[in-house]
Amino acid sequence: MTKRSREQKMKKVPFVTKEKVEEIVKTYPTPFHIYDEKGIRENAEAVKKAFAWNEGFKEYFAVKACPNPFLIRILHEYGIGCDCSSLTELMLSNALGINGHDIMFSSNDTPAEDYAYCAKVGGIINLDDITHIEFVEKILGGLPDTMSCRYNPGGVFQMSNGIMDNPGDAKYGFTTEQLFEGYRILKEKGVRHFGLHAFLASNTVTNEYYPKLAGQLFEMAVQIKEKVGVELEFINLSGGVGIAYKPEQTANDIGAIGEGVRRAYEEVLIPAGLGGVAIYTEMGRFMTGPYGALVTQAIHEKHTHKEYIGVDACAVNLMRPAMYGAYHHITVLGKEDAACDHMYDVTGSLCENNDKFAIDRMLPKIDMGDYLVIHDTGAHGYAMGYNYNGKLKSAELLLREDGSVQLIRRAETPADYFATLDCFDIYEKIRTS
Ligand SMILES: *Cc1c(COP(=O)(O)O)cnc(C)c1O
């Protein structure tokens, strides 16, 4: 490969152009999150195809990754349900007509009202802890017919290329002993349909994670059958399938991942007489992450101890860089082919020095007014937004397949920010000031 073609290959190409953004900002000012309908649909189709070998396969989109009803509705067209983690996510799902066993409720430290609501709309409760069996029983006055348990084997999750994550430090799930005991109790109490769930590594950029996790859970399923006499009906591989945030990373191949899970299924489950088990997934990041972008404008430049570019978005629009030091690729629109010969810190306006979308990033020379695309914000982007410094959350837009742009959430206004003061005298003064 020549240097030039390697550079080309390592390039991340935004799904909006400078011309498109210039047209959009006439109606919707920056900053905004925009989502690519075509990308979301093609990916949903690919997920469906990758697991088509499993009759009961179902993806439950992790709503927390991108809780926008318009996007959830698109995913639902592909038979995708909702993985909810809270009362409001359950309400959103139910309002979209997604309920019953189209809901997986994978929560932890769960409030009683959340369980009650989940039961009311018929969602599948995925228990995070053995003590929740009694907790749920008390709230509901009995247990639902179908229940799932979340497993945490402890230790580290290791693959051939090293340690992927550290389940032993994670607050989630039942231990191995608790899992056997849990199914025993559930069976005794009259539960008739059982599932198993585990989430052992996050943002894995390898086709080996799901197959390895599946192998481990399939072995557990065999043991559960032997030790407790419970035959699982579904095994939920949860989330953790990652995306290539960095241009030099190779994106996961969902077809290869599905094939890997199939091999483990045929090796472990079928010989054990468990060939009817349905495979469930709860992907969030993989479903929408690459198909969202934060578009922001350069509004200040500052030349002090470092070179700074100040943009009109800040960490309330995208928290991942500030929170985890996460890398998000940046494209300066209209300068896609320009040399990256300037080093910048790209900052937001919060009074926090970690409010930086990029640190020491090589980019083309940025001029005031340039539009920047911050890539891969379609999951855990808008969703993690908050209101620190009194900053308001941006709009969400959908780039339709026909090239039109649809507003799918308006930007917050000061009135939204002050709305929770509406029962106090000061409210009227703020509103009219
Ligand atoms: C966050 C989460 C997911 C989705 O994880 P991704 O890494 O975004 O795919 C799925 N299930 C549970 C229980 C989660 O907490």
GROMACS .gro file of C-alpha atoms and ligand atoms in nm:
model
  448
    1MET     CA    1   0.000   0.000   0.000
    2THR     CA    2   0.132   0.345  -0.083
    3LYS     CA    3   0.145   0.609   0.187
    4ARG     CA    4  -0.127   0.802   0.006
    5SER     CA    5  -0.368   0.508  -0.018
    6ARG     CA    6  -0.300   0.420   0.344
    7GLU     CA    7  -0.394   0.775   0.440
    8GLN     CA    8  -0.707   0.750   0.229
    9LYS     CA    9  -0.804   0.424   0.393
   10MET     CA   10  -0.751   0.568   0.738
   11LYS     CA   11  -0.974   0.861   0.664
   12LYS     CA   12  -1.315   0.887   0.822
   13VAL     CA   13  -1.563   1.043   0.584
   14PRO     CA   14  -1.855   1.235   0.738
   15PHE     CA   15  -2.204   1.161   0.606
   16VAL     CA   16  -2.274   1.534   0.567
   17THR     CA   17  -2.089   1.774   0.340
   18LYS     CA   18  -2.006   2.141   0.391
   19GLU     CA   19  -2.275   2.236   0.139
   20LYS     CA   20  -2.537   2.032   0.323
   21VAL     CA   21  -2.444   2.184   0.659
   22GLU     CA   22  -2.455   2.536   0.515
   23GLU     CA   23  -2.807   2.461   0.398
   24ILE     CA   24  -2.912   2.306   0.732
   25VAL     CA   25  -2.788   2.595   0.947
   26LYS     CA   26  -3.026   2.832   0.771
   27THR     CA   27  -3.303   2.654   0.963
   28TYR     CA   28  -3.125   2.482   1.253
   29PRO     CA   29  -2.826   2.666   1.400
   30THR     CA   30  -2.522   2.482   1.531
   31PRO     CA   31  -2.453   2.294   1.744
   32PHE     CA   32  -2.673   1.996   1.660
   33HIS     CA   33  -2.656   1.620   1.650
   34ILE     CA   34  -2.749   1.473   1.314
   35TYR     CA   35  -2.822   1.107   1.237
   36ASP     CA   36  -2.790   0.918   0.910
   37GLU     CA   37  -3.108   0.722   0.839
   38LYS     CA   38  -2.949   0.525   0.555
   39GLY     CA   39  -2.660   0.409   0.773
   40ILE     CA   40  -2.890   0.309   1.059
   41ARG     CA   41  -3.114   0.108   0.826
   42GLU     CA   42  -2.832  -0.072   0.645
   43ASN     CA   43  -2.670  -0.165   0.974
   44ALA     CA   44  -2.999  -0.289   1.125
   45GLU     CA   45  -3.043  -0.507   0.817
   46ALA     CA   46  -2.689  -0.643   0.853
   47VAL     CA   47  -2.749  -0.733   1.220
   48LYS     CA   48  -3.068  -0.916   1.129
   49LYS     CA   49  -2.889  -1.109   0.855
   50ALA     CA   50  -2.590  -1.199   1.074
   51PHE     CA   51  -2.811  -1.383   1.322
   52ALA     CA   52  -3.076  -1.512   1.081
   53TRP     CA   53  -2.948  -1.866   1.149
   54ASN     CA   54  -3.105  -1.845   1.496
   55GLU     CA   55  -3.481  -1.870   1.477
   56GLY     CA   56  -3.558  -1.677   1.793
   57PHE     CA   57  -3.294  -1.408   1.746
   58LYS     CA   58  -3.386  -1.064   1.870
   59GLU     CA   59  -3.194  -0.741   1.913
   60TYR     CA   60  -3.315  -0.515   2.192
   61PHE     CA   61  -3.176  -0.168   2.118
   62ALA     CA   62  -3.017  -0.022   2.432
   63VAL     CA   63  -3.238   0.286   2.458
   64LYS     CA   64  -2.993   0.463   2.687
   65ALA     CA   65  -2.748   0.494   2.396
   66CYS     CA   66  -2.981   0.718   2.195
   67PRO     CA   67  -3.329   0.765   2.342
   68ASN     CA   68  -3.491   0.934   2.044
   69PRO     CA   69  -3.837   0.797   1.952
   70PHE     CA   70  -3.788   0.858   1.579
   71LEU     CA   71  -3.473   0.645   1.571
   72ILE     CA   72  -3.623   0.373   1.791
   73ARG     CA   73  -3.920   0.357   1.554
   74ILE     CA   74  -3.688   0.307   1.255
   75LEU     CA   75  -3.509   0.024   1.435
   76HIS     CA   76  -3.840  -0.133   1.532
   77GLU     CA   77  -3.922  -0.175   1.161
   78TYR     CA   78  -3.648  -0.441   1.161
   79GLY     CA   79  -3.806  -0.630   1.450
   80ILE     CA   80  -3.578  -0.463   1.701
   81GLY     CA   81  -3.714  -0.419   2.053
   82CYS     CA   82  -3.605  -0.198   2.342
   83ASP     CA   83  -3.357  -0.268   2.618
   84CYS     CA   84  -3.462  -0.027   2.891
   85SER     CA   85  -3.278   0.067   3.207
   86SER     CA   86  -3.521   0.305   3.378
   87LEU     CA   87  -3.883   0.410   3.421
   88THR     CA   88  -3.868   0.684   3.159
   89GLU     CA   89  -3.709   0.455   2.902
   90LEU     CA   90  -3.987   0.204   2.967
   91MET     CA   91  -4.245   0.482   2.924
   92LEU     CA   92  -4.088   0.593   2.596
   93SER     CA   93  -4.081   0.239   2.464
   94ASN     CA   94  -4.441   0.173   2.566
   95ALA     CA   95  -4.554   0.500   2.408
   96LEU     CA   96  -4.408   0.377   2.079
   97GLY     CA   97  -4.617   0.062   2.105
   98ILE     CA   98  -4.308  -0.142   2.191
   99ASN     CA   99  -4.402  -0.348   2.495
  100GLY     CA  100  -4.454  -0.705   2.617
  101HIS     CA  101  -4.160  -0.925   2.529
  102ASP     CA  102  -4.032  -0.657   2.290
  103ILE     CA  103  -3.896  -0.496   2.608
  104MET     CA  104  -3.595  -0.625   2.797
  105PHE     CA  105  -3.558  -0.447   3.128
  106SER     CA  106  -3.188  -0.470   3.218
  107SER     CA  107  -3.156  -0.236   3.513
  108ASN     CA  108  -2.957  -0.238   3.835
  109ASP     CA  109  -3.019  -0.092   4.182
  110THR     CA  110  -3.374  -0.080   4.052
  111PRO     CA  111  -3.644   0.132   4.219
  112ALA     CA  112  -3.970  -0.047   4.302
  113GLU     CA  113  -4.179   0.175   4.074
  114ASP     CA  114  -3.963   0.080   3.774
  115TYR     CA  115  -4.026  -0.290   3.830
  116ALA     CA  116  -4.397  -0.225   3.877
  117TYR     CA  117  -4.417  -0.031   3.551
  118CYS     CA  118  -4.218  -0.294   3.362
  119ALA     CA  119  -4.456  -0.565   3.483
  120LYS     CA  120  -4.754  -0.350   3.387
  121VAL     CA  121  -4.635  -0.323   3.026
  122GLY     CA  122  -4.526  -0.688   3.019
  123GLY     CA  123  -4.150  -0.638   2.970
  124ILE     CA  124  -3.900  -0.912   3.050
  125ILE     CA  125  -3.731  -0.844   3.381
  126ASN     CA  126  -3.359  -0.920   3.375
  127LEU     CA  127  -3.261  -0.941   3.742
  128ASP     CA  128  -2.932  -0.783   3.841
  129ASP     CA  129  -2.910  -0.954   4.181
  130ILE     CA  130  -3.037  -1.255   4.371
  131THR     CA  131  -3.194  -1.031   4.640
  132HIS     CA  132  -3.416  -0.878   4.372
  133ILE     CA  133  -3.613  -1.202   4.346
  134GLU     CA  134  -3.784  -1.128   4.676
  135PHE     CA  135  -3.792  -0.755   4.604
  136VAL     CA  136  -3.983  -0.811   4.278
  137GLU     CA  137  -4.207  -1.075   4.432
  138LYS     CA  138  -4.310  -0.832   4.705
  139ILE     CA  139  -4.383  -0.547   4.465
  140LEU     CA  140  -4.575  -0.753   4.214
  141GLY     CA  141  -4.735  -0.994   4.461
  142GLY     CA  142  -4.578  -1.281   4.269
  143LEU     CA  143  -4.328  -1.339   3.992
  144PRO     CA  144  -4.382  -1.307   3.616
  145ASP     CA  145  -4.379  -1.627   3.407
  146THR     CA  146  -4.059  -1.526   3.232
  147MET     CA  147  -3.747  -1.405   3.410
  148SER     CA  148  -3.384  -1.353   3.323
  149CYS     CA  149  -3.072  -1.335   3.540
  150ARG     CA  150  -2.760  -1.128   3.480
  151TYR     CA  151  -2.435  -1.317   3.530
  152ASN     CA  152  -2.100  -1.181   3.648
  153PRO     CA  153  -1.830  -1.451   3.667
  154GLY     CA  154  -1.582  -1.207   3.830
  155GLY     CA  155  -1.213  -1.200   3.744
  156VAL     CA  156  -1.103  -1.047   3.416
  157PHE     CA  157  -1.246  -1.103   3.071
  158GLN     CA  158  -0.948  -1.215   2.869
  159MET     CA  159  -0.906  -1.286   2.502
  160SER     CA  160  -0.610  -1.388   2.291
  161ASN     CA  161  -0.505  -1.025   2.249
  162GLY     CA  162  -0.515  -0.945   2.620
  163ILE     CA  163  -0.748  -0.837   2.896
  164MET     CA  164  -1.064  -0.678   2.758
  165ASP     CA  165  -1.236  -0.574   3.078
  166ASN     CA  166  -1.268  -0.634   3.447
  167PRO     CA  167  -1.601  -0.797   3.551
  168GLY     CA  168  -1.459  -0.857   3.902
  169ASP     CA  169  -1.475  -0.481   3.962
  170ALA     CA  170  -1.820  -0.436   3.810
  171LYS     CA  171  -2.127  -0.383   4.029
  172TYR     CA  172  -2.352  -0.587   3.803
  173GLY     CA  173  -2.485  -0.939   3.811
  174PHE     CA  174  -2.504  -1.266   4.006
  175THR     CA  175  -2.195  -1.470   4.098
  176THR     CA  176  -2.177  -1.827   3.963
  177GLU     CA  177  -2.308  -1.979   4.288
  178GLN     CA  178  -2.585  -1.721   4.313
  179LEU     CA  179  -2.685  -1.796   3.956
  180PHE     CA  180  -2.752  -2.166   4.026
  181GLU     CA  181  -2.928  -2.076   4.348
  182GLY     CA  182  -3.126  -1.802   4.173
  183TYR     CA  183  -3.266  -2.032   3.904
  184ARG     CA  184  -3.347  -2.291   4.171
  185ILE     CA  185  -3.548  -2.033   4.367
  186LEU     CA  186  -3.720  -1.893   4.057
  187LYS     CA  187  -3.823  -2.242   3.949
  188GLU     CA  188  -3.954  -2.321   4.296
  189LYS     CA  189  -4.158  -2.002   4.292
  190GLY     CA  190  -4.327  -2.103   3.968
  191VAL     CA  191  -4.132  -1.916   3.699
  192ARG     CA  192  -4.154  -2.119   3.378
  193HIS     CA  193  -3.943  -1.942   3.116
  194PHE     CA  194  -3.581  -1.850   3.181
  195GLY     CA  195  -3.309  -1.637   3.029
  196LEU     CA  196  -2.942  -1.569   3.100
  197HIS     CA  197  -2.764  -1.238   3.041
  198ALA     CA  198  -2.409  -1.105   3.073
  199PHE     CA  199  -2.223  -0.790   2.977
  200LEU     CA  200  -1.854  -0.852   3.037
  201ALA     CA  201  -1.662  -0.604   2.819
  202SER     CA  202  -1.739  -0.263   2.674
  203ASN     CA  203  -1.669  -0.113   2.330
  204THR     CA  204  -1.485  -0.422   2.203
  205VAL     CA  205  -1.334  -0.366   1.859
  206THR     CA  206  -1.282  -0.731   1.766
  207ASN     CA  207  -1.502  -0.994   1.606
  208GLU     CA  208  -1.411  -1.234   1.888
  209TYR     CA  209  -1.597  -1.077   2.183
  210TYR     CA  210  -1.950  -1.207   2.125
  211PRO     CA  211  -1.835  -1.557   2.020
  212LYS     CA  212  -1.613  -1.586   2.328
  213LEU     CA  213  -1.885  -1.454   2.561
  214ALA     CA  214  -2.142  -1.680   2.393
  215GLY     CA  215  -1.919  -1.986   2.445
  216GLN     CA  216  -1.892  -1.902   2.816
  217LEU     CA  217  -2.268  -1.848   2.855
  218PHE     CA  218  -2.353  -2.161   2.655
  219GLU     CA  219  -2.133  -2.368   2.892
  220MET     CA  220  -2.322  -2.210   3.183
  221ALA     CA  221  -2.653  -2.300   3.019
  222VAL     CA  222  -2.544  -2.664   3.004
  223GLN     CA  223  -2.443  -2.657   3.372
  224ILE     CA  224  -2.771  -2.487   3.471
  225LYS     CA  225  -2.960  -2.763   3.293
  226GLU     CA  226  -2.756  -3.034   3.465
  227LYS     CA  227  -2.742  -2.883   3.815
  228VAL     CA  228  -3.083  -2.715   3.845
  229GLY     CA  229  -3.292  -2.882   3.578
  230VAL     CA  230  -3.372  -2.547   3.418
  231GLU     CA  231  -3.360  -2.528   3.040
  232LEU     CA  232  -3.292  -2.173   2.931
  233GLU     CA  233  -3.507  -2.032   2.654
  234PHE     CA  234  -3.289  -1.734   2.567
  235ILE     CA  235  -2.933  -1.618   2.613
  236ASN     CA  236  -2.875  -1.245   2.600
  237LEU     CA  237  -2.528  -1.138   2.489
  238SER     CA  238  -2.613  -0.781   2.586
  239GLY     CA  239  -2.405  -0.488   2.455
  240GLY     CA  240  -2.034  -0.426   2.427
  241VAL     CA  241  -1.989  -0.459   2.052
  242GLY     CA  242  -1.778  -0.157   1.976
  243ILE     CA  243  -1.717   0.082   1.691
  244ALA     CA  244  -1.403   0.218   1.528
  245TYR     CA  245  -1.376   0.565   1.681
  246LYS     CA  246  -1.022   0.599   1.552
  247PRO     CA  247  -0.949   0.606   1.179
  248GLU     CA  248  -0.676   0.342   1.210
  249GLN     CA  249  -0.913   0.091   1.374
  250THR     CA  250  -1.085  -0.181   1.172
  251ALA     CA  251  -1.461  -0.179   1.225
  252ASN     CA  252  -1.630  -0.492   1.357
  253ASP     CA  253  -1.781  -0.723   1.097
  254ILE     CA  254  -2.123  -0.820   1.231
  255GLY     CA  255  -2.148  -1.105   0.977
  256ALA     CA  256  -1.829  -1.261   1.115
  257ILE     CA  257  -1.951  -1.202   1.472
  258GLY     CA  258  -2.281  -1.380   1.397
  259GLU     CA  259  -2.091  -1.670   1.241
  260GLY     CA  260  -1.864  -1.696   1.546
  261VAL     CA  261  -2.167  -1.717   1.775
  262ARG     CA  262  -2.321  -1.981   1.548
  263ARG     CA  263  -2.007  -2.197   1.573
  264ALA     CA  264  -2.013  -2.181   1.955
  265TYR     CA  265  -2.386  -2.261   1.947
  266GLU     CA  266  -2.326  -2.570   1.734
  267GLU     CA  267  -2.031  -2.682   1.945
  268VAL     CA  268  -2.189  -2.641   2.289
  269LEU     CA  269  -2.566  -2.600   2.290
  270ILE     CA  270  -2.679  -2.839   2.017
  271PRO     CA  271  -2.490  -3.146   2.155
  272ALA     CA  272  -2.640  -3.067   2.499
  273GLY     CA  273  -2.992  -3.080   2.361
  274LEU     CA  274  -3.035  -2.704   2.391
  275GLY     CA  275  -3.073  -2.631   2.021
  276GLY     CA  276  -3.389  -2.427   2.071
  277VAL     CA  277  -3.226  -2.144   2.266
  278ALA     CA  278  -3.294  -1.797   2.124
  279ILE     CA  279  -3.005  -1.553   2.100
  280TYR     CA  280  -3.079  -1.200   2.216
  281THR     CA  281  -2.854  -0.896   2.192
  282GLU     CA  282  -2.878  -0.552   2.350
  283MET     CA  283  -2.650  -0.345   2.134
  284GLY     CA  284  -2.656   0.030   2.167
  285ARG     CA  285  -2.329   0.175   2.044
  286PHE     CA  286  -2.309  -0.058   1.744
  287MET     CA  287  -2.663   0.027   1.630
  288THR     CA  288  -2.640   0.405   1.619
  289GLY     CA  289  -2.289   0.520   1.722
  290PRO     CA  290  -2.130   0.567   1.377
  291TYR     CA  291  -2.451   0.709   1.232
  292GLY     CA  292  -2.457   1.022   1.444
  293ALA     CA  293  -2.238   1.331   1.436
  294LEU     CA  294  -2.214   1.652   1.635
  295VAL     CA  295  -2.187   1.952   1.405
  296THR     CA  296  -2.037   2.262   1.559
  297GLN     CA  297  -1.886   2.591   1.443
  298ALA     CA  298  -1.549   2.745   1.529
  299ILE     CA  299  -1.626   3.074   1.705
  300HIS     CA  300  -1.298   3.165   1.875
  301GLU     CA  301  -0.928   3.106   1.836
  302LYS     CA  302  -0.686   3.165   2.117
  303HIS     CA  303  -0.308   3.172   2.102
  304THR     CA  304  -0.161   3.135   2.451
  305HIS     CA  305   0.047   2.849   2.590
  306LYS     CA  306  -0.127   2.631   2.335
  307GLU     CA  307  -0.329   2.685   2.020
  308TYR     CA  308  -0.701   2.669   2.098
  309ILE     CA  309  -1.006   2.655   1.881
  310GLY     CA  310  -1.328   2.735   2.067
  311VAL     CA  311  -1.645   2.585   1.920
  312ASP     CA  312  -2.011   2.648   1.993
  313ALA     CA  313  -2.066   2.296   2.132
  314CYS     CA  314  -1.934   2.188   2.470
  315ALA     CA  315  -1.922   1.878   2.690
  316VAL     CA  316  -2.294   1.898   2.765
  317ASN     CA  317  -2.348   1.805   2.399
  318LEU     CA  318  -2.091   1.525   2.409
  319MET     CA  319  -1.949   1.416   2.740
  320ARG     CA  320  -1.734   1.121   2.638
  321PRO     CA  321  -1.406   1.308   2.579
  322ALA     CA  322  -1.436   1.491   2.913
  323MET     CA  323  -1.558   1.186   3.102
  324TYR     CA  324  -1.336   0.910   2.966
  325GLY     CA  325  -1.075   1.093   2.760
  326ALA     CA  326  -1.249   0.924   2.468
  327TYR     CA  327  -1.128   0.987   2.114
  328HIS     CA  328  -1.377   1.133   1.868
  329HIS     CA  329  -1.250   1.199   1.520
  330ILE     CA  330  -1.294   1.552   1.385
  331THR     CA  331  -1.334   1.659   1.023
  332VAL     CA  332  -1.317   2.026   0.928
  333LEU     CA  333  -1.580   2.052   0.657
  334GLY     CA  334  -1.453   2.175   0.322
  335LYS     CA  335  -1.097   2.093   0.426
  336GLU     CA  336  -1.123   1.715   0.394
  337ASP     CA  337  -0.820   1.701   0.168
  338ALA     CA  338  -0.612   1.971   0.333
  339ALA     CA  339  -0.294   1.876   0.516
  340CYS     CA  340  -0.332   1.823   0.892
  341ASP     CA  341  -0.043   2.054   0.976
  342HIS     CA  342  -0.184   2.250   1.271
  343MET     CA  343  -0.198   2.122   1.628
  344TYR     CA  344  -0.500   2.233   1.830
  345ASP     CA  345  -0.695   2.179   2.145
  346VAL     CA  346  -1.059   2.199   2.038
  347THR     CA  347  -1.258   2.327   2.334
  348GLY     CA  348  -1.608   2.396   2.453
  349SER     CA  349  -1.710   2.681   2.684
  350LEU     CA  350  -1.761   2.505   3.017
  351CYS     CA  351  -1.566   2.631   3.316
  352GLU     CA  352  -1.391   2.296   3.334
  353ASN     CA  353  -1.053   2.237   3.177
  354ASN     CA  354  -1.157   1.888   3.067
  355ASP     CA  355  -1.410   2.043   2.829
  356LYS     CA  356  -1.200   1.961   2.525
  357PHE     CA  357  -1.318   1.761   2.225
  358ALA     CA  358  -0.958   1.707   2.119
  359ILE     CA  359  -0.616   1.766   2.274
  360ASP     CA  360  -0.302   1.818   2.066
  361ARG     CA  361  -0.495   1.712   1.756
  362MET     CA  362  -0.338   1.759   1.413
  363LEU     CA  363  -0.598   1.926   1.192
  364PRO     CA  364  -0.606   2.151   0.888
  365LYS     CA  365  -0.578   2.523   0.964
  366ILE     CA  366  -0.913   2.621   1.115
  367ASP     CA  367  -1.067   2.958   1.035
  368MET     CA  368  -1.343   3.125   1.231
  369GLY     CA  369  -1.679   3.015   1.097
  370ASP     CA  370  -1.554   2.674   0.985
  371TYR     CA  371  -1.790   2.386   1.057
  372LEU     CA  372  -1.647   2.086   1.240
  373VAL     CA  373  -1.799   1.740   1.233
  374ILE     CA  374  -1.730   1.543   1.549
  375HIS     CA  375  -1.778   1.181   1.444
  376ASP     CA  376  -1.948   0.882   1.605
  377THR     CA  377  -2.177   1.065   1.845
  378GLY     CA  378  -2.484   0.853   1.763
  379ALA     CA  379  -2.459   0.657   2.088
  380HIS     CA  380  -2.386   0.791   2.437
  381GLY     CA  381  -2.365   1.136   2.275
  382TYR     CA  382  -2.678   1.349   2.308
  383ALA     CA  383  -2.800   1.086   2.556
  384MET     CA  384  -2.539   1.174   2.819
  385GLY     CA  385  -2.619   1.545   2.794
  386TYR     CA  386  -2.662   1.758   3.102
  387ASN     CA  387  -2.709   2.123   3.191
  388TYR     CA  388  -2.393   2.221   3.375
  389ASN     CA  389  -2.305   2.592   3.351
  390GLY     CA  390  -2.668   2.646   3.251
  391LYS     CA  391  -2.586   2.519   2.905
  392LEU     CA  392  -2.878   2.402   2.696
  393LYS     CA  393  -2.904   2.077   2.506
  394SER     CA  394  -2.892   2.092   2.128
  395ALA     CA  395  -3.142   1.982   1.867
  396GLU     CA  396  -3.134   1.636   1.707
  397LEU     CA  397  -3.181   1.613   1.331
  398LEU     CA  398  -3.235   1.319   1.100
  399LEU     CA  399  -3.078   1.313   0.755
  400ARG     CA  400  -3.340   1.118   0.565
  401GLU     CA  401  -3.257   0.873   0.291
  402ASP     CA  402  -3.392   1.118   0.033
  403GLY     CA  403  -3.149   1.386   0.152
  404SER     CA  404  -3.405   1.594   0.339
  405VAL     CA  405  -3.353   1.690   0.701
  406GLN     CA  406  -3.610   1.633   0.972
  407LEU     CA  407  -3.608   1.784   1.320
  408ILE     CA  408  -3.644   1.493   1.564
  409ARG     CA  409  -3.589   1.690   1.884
  410ARG     CA  410  -3.584   2.065   1.918
  411ALA     CA  411  -3.306   2.245   2.101
  412GLU     CA  412  -3.368   2.337   2.463
  413THR     CA  413  -3.462   2.694   2.540
  414PRO     CA  414  -3.407   2.889   2.864
  415ALA     CA  415  -3.774   2.815   2.944
  416ASP     CA  416  -3.692   2.441   2.949
  417TYR     CA  417  -3.398   2.506   3.178
  418PHE     CA  418  -3.609   2.704   3.424
  419ALA     CA  419  -3.920   2.483   3.395
  420THR     CA  420  -3.859   2.301   3.725
  421LEU     CA  421  -3.886   2.633   3.908
  422ASP     CA  422  -4.236   2.691   3.774
  423CYS     CA  423  -4.398   2.636   4.115
  424PHE     CA  424  -4.206   2.926   4.272
  425ASP     CA  425  -4.256   3.304   4.269
  426ILE     CA  426  -3.921   3.369   4.103
  427TYR     CA  427  -4.033   3.181   3.791
  428GLU     CA  428  -4.240   3.464   3.644
  429LYS     CA  429  -3.951   3.707   3.695
  430ILE     CA  430  -3.700   3.479   3.524
  431ARG     CA  431  -3.937   3.411   3.241
  432THR     CA  432  -3.989   3.776   3.160
  433SER     CA  433  -3.635   3.900   3.225
  434LIG     C1  434  -2.522   0.005   2.813
  434LIG     C2  435  -2.586  -0.127   2.806
  434LIG     C3  436  -2.605  -0.191   2.683
  434LIG     C4  437  -2.556  -0.132   2.554
  434LIG     O1  438  -2.418  -0.129   2.551
  434LIG     P1  439  -2.341  -0.085   2.418
  434LIG     O2  440  -2.199  -0.100   2.457
  434LIG     O3  441  -2.383   0.053   2.390
  434LIG     O4  442  -2.380  -0.179   2.311
  434LIG     C5  443  -2.671  -0.311   2.682
  434LIG     N1  444  -2.716  -0.369   2.795
  434LIG     C6  445  -2.698  -0.311   2.916
  434LIG     C7  446  -2.752  -0.380   3.036
  434LIG     C8  447  -2.633  -0.190   2.925
  434LIG     O5  448  -2.615  -0.135   3.046
   0.00000   0.00000   0.00000
